[in-house]
Short mmCIF file of C-alpha atoms in Angstrom, two decimals:
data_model
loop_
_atom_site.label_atom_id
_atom_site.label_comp_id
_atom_site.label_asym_id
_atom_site.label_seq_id
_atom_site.Cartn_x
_atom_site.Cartn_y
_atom_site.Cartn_z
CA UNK A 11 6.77 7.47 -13.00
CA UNK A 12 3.95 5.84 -13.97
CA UNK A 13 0.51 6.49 -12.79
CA UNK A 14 -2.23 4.29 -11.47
CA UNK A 15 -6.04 5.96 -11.60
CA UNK A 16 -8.63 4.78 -9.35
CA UNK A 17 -12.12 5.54 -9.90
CA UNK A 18 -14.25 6.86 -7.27
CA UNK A 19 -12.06 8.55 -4.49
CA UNK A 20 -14.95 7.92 -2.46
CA UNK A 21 -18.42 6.34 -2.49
CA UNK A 22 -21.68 6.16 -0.32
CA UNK A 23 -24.28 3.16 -1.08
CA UNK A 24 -27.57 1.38 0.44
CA UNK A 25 -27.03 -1.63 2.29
CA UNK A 26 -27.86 -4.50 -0.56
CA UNK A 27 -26.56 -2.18 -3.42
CA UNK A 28 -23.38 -2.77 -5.77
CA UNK A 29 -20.20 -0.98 -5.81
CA UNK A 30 -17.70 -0.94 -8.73
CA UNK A 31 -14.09 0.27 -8.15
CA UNK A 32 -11.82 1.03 -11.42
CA UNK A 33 -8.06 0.62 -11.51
CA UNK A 34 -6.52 1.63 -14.67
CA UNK A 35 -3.00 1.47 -15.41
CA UNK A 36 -2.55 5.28 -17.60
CA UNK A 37 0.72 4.97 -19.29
CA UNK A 38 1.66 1.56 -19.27
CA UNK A 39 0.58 -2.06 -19.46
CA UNK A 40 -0.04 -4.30 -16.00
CA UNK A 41 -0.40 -7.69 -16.51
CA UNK A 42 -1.09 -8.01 -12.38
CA UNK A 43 -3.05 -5.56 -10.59
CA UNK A 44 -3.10 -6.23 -6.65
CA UNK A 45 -6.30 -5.53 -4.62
CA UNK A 46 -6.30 -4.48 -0.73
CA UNK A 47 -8.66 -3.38 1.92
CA UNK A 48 -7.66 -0.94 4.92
CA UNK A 49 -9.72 -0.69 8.15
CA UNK A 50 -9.13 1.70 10.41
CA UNK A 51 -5.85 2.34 12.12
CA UNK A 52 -5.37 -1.75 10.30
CA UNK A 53 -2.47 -2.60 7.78
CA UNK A 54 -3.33 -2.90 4.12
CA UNK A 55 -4.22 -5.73 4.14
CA UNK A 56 -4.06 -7.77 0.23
CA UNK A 57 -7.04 -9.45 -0.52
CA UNK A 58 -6.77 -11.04 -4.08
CA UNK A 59 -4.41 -10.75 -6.60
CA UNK A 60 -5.88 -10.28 -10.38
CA UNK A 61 -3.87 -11.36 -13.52
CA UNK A 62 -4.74 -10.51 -17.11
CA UNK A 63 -7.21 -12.84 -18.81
CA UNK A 64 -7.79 -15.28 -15.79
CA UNK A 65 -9.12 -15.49 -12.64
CA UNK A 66 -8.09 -13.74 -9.60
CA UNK A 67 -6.57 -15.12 -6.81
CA UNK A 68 -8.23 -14.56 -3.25
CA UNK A 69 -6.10 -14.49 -0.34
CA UNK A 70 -7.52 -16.53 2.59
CA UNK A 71 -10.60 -15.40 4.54
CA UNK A 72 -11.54 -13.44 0.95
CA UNK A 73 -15.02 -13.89 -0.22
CA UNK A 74 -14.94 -14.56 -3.74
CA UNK A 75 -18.28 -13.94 -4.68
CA UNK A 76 -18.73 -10.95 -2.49
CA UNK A 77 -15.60 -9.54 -3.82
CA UNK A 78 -15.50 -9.74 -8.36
CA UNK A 79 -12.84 -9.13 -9.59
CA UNK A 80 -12.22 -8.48 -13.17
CA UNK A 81 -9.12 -7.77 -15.17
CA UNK A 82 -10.23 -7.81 -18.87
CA UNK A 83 -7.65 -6.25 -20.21
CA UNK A 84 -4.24 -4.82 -20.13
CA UNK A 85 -5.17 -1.81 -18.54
CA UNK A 86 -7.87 -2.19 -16.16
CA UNK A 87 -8.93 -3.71 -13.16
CA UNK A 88 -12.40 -3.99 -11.21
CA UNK A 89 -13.43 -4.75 -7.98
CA UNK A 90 -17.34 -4.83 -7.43
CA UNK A 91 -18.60 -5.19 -3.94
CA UNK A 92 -21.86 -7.06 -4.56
CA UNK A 93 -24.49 -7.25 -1.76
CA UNK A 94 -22.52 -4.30 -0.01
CA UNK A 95 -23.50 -4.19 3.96
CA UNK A 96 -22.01 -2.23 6.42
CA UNK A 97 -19.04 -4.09 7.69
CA UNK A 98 -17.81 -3.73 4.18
CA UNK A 99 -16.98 0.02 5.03
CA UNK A 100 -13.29 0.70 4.24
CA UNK A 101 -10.41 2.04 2.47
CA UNK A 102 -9.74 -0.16 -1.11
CA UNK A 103 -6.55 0.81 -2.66
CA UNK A 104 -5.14 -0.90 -6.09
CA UNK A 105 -1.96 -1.19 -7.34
CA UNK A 106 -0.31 -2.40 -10.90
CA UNK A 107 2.93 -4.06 -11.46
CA UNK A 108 5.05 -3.56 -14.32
CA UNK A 109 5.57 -6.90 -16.23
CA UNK A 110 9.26 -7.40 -15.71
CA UNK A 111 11.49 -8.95 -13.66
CA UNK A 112 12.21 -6.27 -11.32
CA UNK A 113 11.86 -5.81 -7.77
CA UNK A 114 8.95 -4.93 -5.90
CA UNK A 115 9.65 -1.25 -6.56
CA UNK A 116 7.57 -1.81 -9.67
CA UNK A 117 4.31 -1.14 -8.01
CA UNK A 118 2.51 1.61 -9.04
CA UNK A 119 -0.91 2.73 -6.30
CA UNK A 120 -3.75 4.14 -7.17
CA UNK A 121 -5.58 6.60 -4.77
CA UNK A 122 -7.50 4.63 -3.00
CA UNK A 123 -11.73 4.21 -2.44
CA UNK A 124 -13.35 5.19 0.77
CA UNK A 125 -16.58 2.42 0.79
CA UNK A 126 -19.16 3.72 3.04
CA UNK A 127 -22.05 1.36 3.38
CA UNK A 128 -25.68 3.18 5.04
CA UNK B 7 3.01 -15.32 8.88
CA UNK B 8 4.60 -12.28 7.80
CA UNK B 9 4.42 -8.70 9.88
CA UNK B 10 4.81 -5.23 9.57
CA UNK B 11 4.44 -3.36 12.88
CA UNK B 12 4.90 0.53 13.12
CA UNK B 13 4.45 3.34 15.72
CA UNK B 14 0.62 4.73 15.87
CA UNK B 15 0.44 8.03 14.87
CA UNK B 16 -0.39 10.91 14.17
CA UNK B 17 3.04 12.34 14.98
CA UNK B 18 3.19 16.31 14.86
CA UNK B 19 6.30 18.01 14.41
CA UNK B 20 7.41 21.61 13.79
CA UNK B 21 9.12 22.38 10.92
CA UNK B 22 13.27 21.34 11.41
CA UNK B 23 12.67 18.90 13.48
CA UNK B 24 14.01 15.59 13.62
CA UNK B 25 11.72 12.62 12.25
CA UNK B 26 12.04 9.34 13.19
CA UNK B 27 9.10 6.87 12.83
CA UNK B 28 9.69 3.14 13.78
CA UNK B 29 8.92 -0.24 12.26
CA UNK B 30 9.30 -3.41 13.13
CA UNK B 31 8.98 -6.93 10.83
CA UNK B 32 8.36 -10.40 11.12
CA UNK B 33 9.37 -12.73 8.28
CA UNK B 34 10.54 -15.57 7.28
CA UNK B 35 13.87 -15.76 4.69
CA UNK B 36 15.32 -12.46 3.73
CA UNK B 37 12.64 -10.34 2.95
CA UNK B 38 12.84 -6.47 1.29
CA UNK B 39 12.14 -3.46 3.04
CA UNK B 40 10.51 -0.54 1.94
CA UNK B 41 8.96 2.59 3.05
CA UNK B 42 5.55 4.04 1.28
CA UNK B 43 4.49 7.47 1.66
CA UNK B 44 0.81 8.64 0.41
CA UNK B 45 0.15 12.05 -0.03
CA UNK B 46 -3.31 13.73 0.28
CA UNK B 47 -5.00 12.55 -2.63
CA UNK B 48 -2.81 10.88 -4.44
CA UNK B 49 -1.76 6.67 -4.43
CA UNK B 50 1.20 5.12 -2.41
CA UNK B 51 4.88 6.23 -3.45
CA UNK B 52 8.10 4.23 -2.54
CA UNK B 53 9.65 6.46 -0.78
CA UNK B 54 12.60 3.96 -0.33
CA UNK B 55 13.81 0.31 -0.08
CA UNK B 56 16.64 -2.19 1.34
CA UNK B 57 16.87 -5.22 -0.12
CA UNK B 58 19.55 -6.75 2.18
CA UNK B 59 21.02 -6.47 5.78
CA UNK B 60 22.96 -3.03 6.76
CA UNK B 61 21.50 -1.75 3.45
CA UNK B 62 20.73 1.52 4.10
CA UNK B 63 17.46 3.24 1.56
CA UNK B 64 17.45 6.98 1.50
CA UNK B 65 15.43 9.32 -1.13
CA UNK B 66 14.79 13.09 -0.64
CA UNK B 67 16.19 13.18 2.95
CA UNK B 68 14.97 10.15 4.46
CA UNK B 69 16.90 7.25 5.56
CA UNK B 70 16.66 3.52 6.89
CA UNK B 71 18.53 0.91 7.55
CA UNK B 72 18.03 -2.75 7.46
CA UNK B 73 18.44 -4.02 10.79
CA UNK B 74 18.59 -7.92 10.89
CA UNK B 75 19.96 -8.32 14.41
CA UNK B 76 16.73 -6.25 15.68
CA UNK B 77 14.60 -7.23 12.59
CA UNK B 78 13.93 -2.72 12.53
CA UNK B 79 13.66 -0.36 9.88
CA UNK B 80 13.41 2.94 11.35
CA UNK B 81 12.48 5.90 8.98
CA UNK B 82 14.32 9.22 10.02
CA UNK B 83 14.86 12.41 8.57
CA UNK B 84 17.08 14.90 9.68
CA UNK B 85 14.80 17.97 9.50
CA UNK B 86 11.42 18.11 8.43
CA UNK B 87 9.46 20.30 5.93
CA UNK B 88 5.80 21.30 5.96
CA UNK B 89 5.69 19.26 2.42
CA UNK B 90 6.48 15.79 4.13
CA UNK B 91 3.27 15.63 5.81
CA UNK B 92 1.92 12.79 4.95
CA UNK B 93 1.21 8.80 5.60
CA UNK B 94 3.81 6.58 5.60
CA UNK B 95 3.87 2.97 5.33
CA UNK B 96 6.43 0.39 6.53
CA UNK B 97 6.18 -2.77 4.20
CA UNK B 98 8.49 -5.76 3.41
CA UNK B 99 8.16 -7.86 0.23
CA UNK B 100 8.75 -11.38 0.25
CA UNK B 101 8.47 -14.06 -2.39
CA UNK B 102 9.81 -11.91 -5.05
CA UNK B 103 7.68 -9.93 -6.15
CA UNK B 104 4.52 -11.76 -5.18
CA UNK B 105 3.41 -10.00 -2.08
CA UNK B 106 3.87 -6.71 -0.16
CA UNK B 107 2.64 -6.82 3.18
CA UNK B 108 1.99 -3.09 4.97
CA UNK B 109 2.32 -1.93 8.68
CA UNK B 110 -0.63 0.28 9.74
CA UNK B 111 0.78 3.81 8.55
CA UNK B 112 1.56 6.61 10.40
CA UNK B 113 -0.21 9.92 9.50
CA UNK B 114 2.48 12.98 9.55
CA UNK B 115 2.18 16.83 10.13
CA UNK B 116 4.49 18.91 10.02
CA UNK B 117 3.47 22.78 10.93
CA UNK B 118 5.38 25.64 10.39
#
Protein backbone atom coordinates (compact mmCIF):
# COMPACT_ATOMS: atom_id res chain seq x y z
CA UNK A 1 0.00 0.00 0.00
CA UNK A 2 1.17 3.19 0.01
CA UNK A 3 3.33 4.74 2.58
CA UNK A 4 3.15 7.94 4.52
CA UNK A 5 6.75 9.18 6.21
CA UNK A 6 6.75 11.37 9.09
CA UNK A 7 9.72 13.14 10.14
CA UNK A 8 10.89 13.12 13.58
CA UNK A 9 9.43 10.01 15.47
CA UNK A 10 10.08 12.02 18.36
CA UNK A 11 11.31 15.45 19.49
CA UNK A 12 12.42 17.34 22.73
CA UNK A 13 12.48 21.38 22.63
CA UNK A 14 12.85 24.59 25.04
CA UNK A 15 9.81 26.20 26.00
CA UNK A 16 9.66 29.34 23.31
CA UNK A 17 11.48 27.21 20.59
CA UNK A 18 9.98 25.97 17.09
CA UNK A 19 9.10 22.59 16.05
CA UNK A 20 8.69 21.41 12.42
CA UNK A 21 6.89 18.08 11.67
CA UNK A 22 7.24 16.57 7.93
CA UNK A 23 4.58 14.46 6.25
CA UNK A 24 5.52 13.21 2.95
CA UNK A 25 3.44 11.18 0.83
CA UNK A 26 6.49 8.38 -0.71
CA UNK A 27 4.86 6.76 -3.61
CA UNK A 28 2.05 8.70 -4.52
CA UNK A 29 0.48 12.14 -4.83
CA UNK A 30 -1.96 13.67 -1.82
CA UNK A 31 -3.71 16.52 -2.68
CA UNK A 32 -5.14 16.55 1.27
CA UNK A 33 -3.02 15.70 4.07
CA UNK A 34 -5.02 15.61 7.52
CA UNK A 35 -3.33 16.83 10.76
CA UNK A 36 -4.23 15.44 14.43
CA UNK A 37 -3.06 15.72 17.94
CA UNK A 38 -3.35 12.77 20.63
CA UNK A 39 -3.17 13.40 24.41
CA UNK A 40 -2.93 10.88 26.59
CA UNK A 41 -5.34 8.02 26.91
CA UNK A 42 -7.55 11.05 24.42
CA UNK A 43 -8.95 10.22 20.84
CA UNK A 44 -7.10 11.58 17.84
CA UNK A 45 -8.36 14.26 17.77
CA UNK A 46 -8.19 16.30 13.86
CA UNK A 47 -7.04 19.59 14.13
CA UNK A 48 -6.79 21.17 10.55
CA UNK A 49 -7.11 19.83 7.38
CA UNK A 50 -4.32 21.02 4.65
CA UNK A 51 -5.04 21.03 0.83
CA UNK A 52 -2.48 21.52 -1.91
CA UNK A 53 -1.68 25.12 -2.81
CA UNK A 54 -4.10 26.84 -0.25
CA UNK A 55 -4.66 27.36 3.09
CA UNK A 56 -5.43 24.91 5.69
CA UNK A 57 -8.44 24.53 7.36
CA UNK A 58 -8.45 24.61 11.33
CA UNK A 59 -10.97 22.73 13.10
CA UNK A 60 -12.55 24.70 15.98
CA UNK A 61 -10.62 25.54 19.17
CA UNK A 62 -7.29 25.24 16.63
CA UNK A 63 -4.85 28.01 16.92
CA UNK A 64 -3.91 29.02 13.61
CA UNK A 65 -0.96 30.85 14.22
CA UNK A 66 0.37 28.57 16.85
CA UNK A 67 -0.21 25.71 14.61
CA UNK A 68 1.44 26.50 10.45
CA UNK A 69 0.61 24.52 8.36
CA UNK A 70 2.08 24.21 4.99
CA UNK A 71 1.34 21.99 2.05
CA UNK A 72 3.54 23.32 -0.84
CA UNK A 73 3.42 20.70 -2.83
CA UNK A 74 2.10 17.41 -3.92
CA UNK A 75 3.99 15.52 -1.63
CA UNK A 76 4.54 17.17 1.54
CA UNK A 77 3.02 18.52 4.43
CA UNK A 78 4.30 20.66 7.54
CA UNK A 79 3.16 21.38 10.75
CA UNK A 80 5.42 23.88 12.82
CA UNK A 81 4.59 24.41 16.41
CA UNK A 82 5.75 28.01 16.88
CA UNK A 83 6.19 29.40 20.43
CA UNK A 84 6.11 25.66 21.68
CA UNK A 85 5.20 25.57 25.67
CA UNK A 86 4.50 22.76 27.59
CA UNK A 87 0.86 22.03 27.23
CA UNK A 88 1.72 21.53 23.64
CA UNK A 89 3.25 18.05 24.66
CA UNK A 90 1.62 15.28 22.57
CA UNK A 91 1.34 12.71 20.02
CA UNK A 92 0.95 14.49 16.18
CA UNK A 93 0.14 11.94 13.64
CA UNK A 94 -0.49 12.86 9.71
CA UNK A 95 -2.23 11.22 7.25
CA UNK A 96 -2.63 11.62 3.18
CA UNK A 97 -5.57 10.86 1.10
CA UNK A 98 -5.46 9.57 -2.25
CA UNK A 99 -7.18 12.03 -4.72
CA UNK A 100 -10.10 9.94 -5.82
CA UNK A 101 -13.37 9.33 -5.13
CA UNK A 102 -13.07 6.50 -2.89
CA UNK A 103 -13.98 5.82 0.52
CA UNK A 104 -12.29 6.74 3.52
CA UNK A 105 -10.11 3.65 3.23
CA UNK A 106 -7.85 5.90 1.19
CA UNK A 107 -5.99 7.23 4.12
CA UNK A 108 -2.63 6.51 4.35
CA UNK A 109 -0.81 7.44 8.38
CA UNK A 110 2.30 8.36 8.98
CA UNK A 111 4.09 7.33 12.27
CA UNK A 112 3.35 9.76 14.33
CA UNK A 113 5.59 12.71 16.48
CA UNK A 114 5.97 12.52 20.19
CA UNK A 115 6.26 16.67 21.07
CA UNK A 116 7.86 17.01 24.35
CA UNK A 117 8.07 20.58 25.45
CA UNK A 118 10.92 21.31 28.70
CA UNK B 1 -21.14 16.02 17.57
CA UNK B 2 -19.78 12.88 16.45
CA UNK B 3 -18.20 10.00 18.96
CA UNK B 4 -16.09 7.20 19.08
CA UNK B 5 -15.98 5.53 22.51
CA UNK B 6 -13.87 2.27 23.16
CA UNK B 7 -12.83 0.06 26.13
CA UNK B 8 -9.51 1.46 28.04
CA UNK B 9 -6.86 -0.73 27.74
CA UNK B 10 -4.18 -2.23 27.91
CA UNK B 11 -5.81 -5.65 27.48
CA UNK B 12 -3.30 -8.69 27.94
CA UNK B 13 -4.03 -11.89 26.55
CA UNK B 14 -2.18 -15.20 26.12
CA UNK B 15 -1.63 -16.44 22.97
CA UNK B 16 -5.18 -18.41 21.56
CA UNK B 17 -7.21 -16.53 23.28
CA UNK B 18 -10.27 -14.94 22.33
CA UNK B 19 -10.14 -11.03 21.55
CA UNK B 20 -12.84 -8.93 21.73
CA UNK B 21 -12.39 -5.12 22.21
CA UNK B 22 -15.56 -2.87 22.23
CA UNK B 23 -16.62 0.40 20.64
CA UNK B 24 -19.27 2.38 20.76
CA UNK B 25 -20.40 5.58 18.25
CA UNK B 26 -22.35 8.53 18.21
CA UNK B 27 -23.35 10.07 14.87
CA UNK B 28 -25.53 11.59 13.04
CA UNK B 29 -26.76 10.00 9.33
CA UNK B 30 -25.18 6.75 8.41
CA UNK B 31 -21.76 7.02 9.13
CA UNK B 32 -18.72 4.25 8.17
CA UNK B 33 -17.04 2.18 10.52
CA UNK B 34 -13.66 1.22 10.65
CA UNK B 35 -11.08 -0.29 12.78
CA UNK B 36 -7.23 1.10 12.80
CA UNK B 37 -4.48 -0.84 14.12
CA UNK B 38 -0.83 0.86 14.67
CA UNK B 39 1.98 -1.19 15.09
CA UNK B 40 5.17 -0.26 17.04
CA UNK B 41 6.68 2.16 14.92
CA UNK B 42 4.92 2.29 12.13
CA UNK B 43 1.52 4.75 11.04
CA UNK B 44 -2.21 3.69 11.41
CA UNK B 45 -3.45 0.64 9.17
CA UNK B 46 -7.20 -0.09 8.36
CA UNK B 47 -7.48 -3.03 9.67
CA UNK B 48 -11.18 -3.13 8.48
CA UNK B 49 -14.43 -1.22 7.64
CA UNK B 50 -18.45 -1.41 7.37
CA UNK B 51 -19.96 0.94 5.47
CA UNK B 52 -23.61 -0.01 6.21
CA UNK B 53 -25.85 -1.73 8.90
CA UNK B 54 -25.28 -5.71 9.55
CA UNK B 55 -22.17 -5.21 7.36
CA UNK B 56 -19.83 -7.25 8.79
CA UNK B 57 -15.56 -6.02 8.10
CA UNK B 58 -13.13 -8.81 8.64
CA UNK B 59 -9.24 -8.84 7.48
CA UNK B 60 -6.59 -11.32 8.78
CA UNK B 61 -8.90 -12.86 11.45
CA UNK B 62 -10.68 -10.04 12.83
CA UNK B 63 -14.24 -9.30 12.57
CA UNK B 64 -17.03 -6.56 13.27
CA UNK B 65 -20.20 -5.92 12.69
CA UNK B 66 -22.19 -2.85 12.22
CA UNK B 67 -24.63 -2.69 14.85
CA UNK B 68 -27.28 0.11 14.26
CA UNK B 69 -29.85 -1.02 16.80
CA UNK B 70 -26.94 -0.69 19.59
CA UNK B 71 -24.94 1.90 17.51
CA UNK B 72 -21.57 -1.03 18.45
CA UNK B 73 -18.80 -2.20 16.56
CA UNK B 74 -17.11 -4.74 18.51
CA UNK B 75 -13.63 -5.98 17.22
CA UNK B 76 -13.11 -9.80 17.94
CA UNK B 77 -10.82 -12.31 16.93
CA UNK B 78 -11.11 -15.78 17.43
CA UNK B 79 -7.57 -16.58 18.68
CA UNK B 80 -4.86 -14.33 19.11
CA UNK B 81 -1.16 -14.31 18.01
CA UNK B 82 1.84 -12.70 19.68
CA UNK B 83 2.03 -10.54 16.21
CA UNK B 84 -1.41 -8.73 16.87
CA UNK B 85 -0.11 -6.80 19.66
CA UNK B 86 -0.72 -3.67 18.97
CA UNK B 87 -3.10 -0.34 19.21
CA UNK B 88 -6.22 -0.35 17.80
CA UNK B 89 -8.47 2.35 16.95
CA UNK B 90 -12.27 2.43 16.58
CA UNK B 91 -13.21 5.33 14.08
CA UNK B 92 -16.31 6.20 11.96
CA UNK B 93 -16.16 8.47 8.89
CA UNK B 94 -18.82 10.73 8.11
CA UNK B 95 -19.29 13.32 5.42
CA UNK B 96 -17.70 11.27 2.82
CA UNK B 97 -14.59 11.34 3.01
CA UNK B 98 -14.12 14.59 4.88
CA UNK B 99 -13.52 13.50 8.40
CA UNK B 100 -12.48 10.45 10.47
CA UNK B 101 -13.12 10.80 13.96
CA UNK B 102 -11.01 8.15 16.43
CA UNK B 103 -11.98 6.48 19.82
CA UNK B 104 -9.08 6.57 22.32
CA UNK B 105 -7.24 3.21 21.24
CA UNK B 106 -6.68 0.31 23.04
CA UNK B 107 -3.04 -0.87 23.47
CA UNK B 108 -2.83 -4.91 22.92
CA UNK B 109 -0.39 -7.68 24.18
CA UNK B 110 -0.50 -10.71 23.48
CA UNK B 111 2.29 -13.08 25.33
CA UNK B 112 3.12 -16.37 24.52
Amino acid sequence: GAVVSQHPSRVICKSGTSVKIECRSLDFQATTMFWYRQFPKQSLMLMATSNEGSKATYEQGVEKDKFLINHASLTLSTLTVTSAHPEDSSFYICSARVPDRSTNEKLFFGSGTQLSVL
Amino acid sequence: GDSVTQMEGPVTLSEEAFLTINCTYTATGYPSLFWYVQYPGEGLQLLLKATKADDKGSNKGFEATYRKETTSFHLEKGSVQVSDSAVYFCALGSGGYQKVTFGTGTKLQVIP
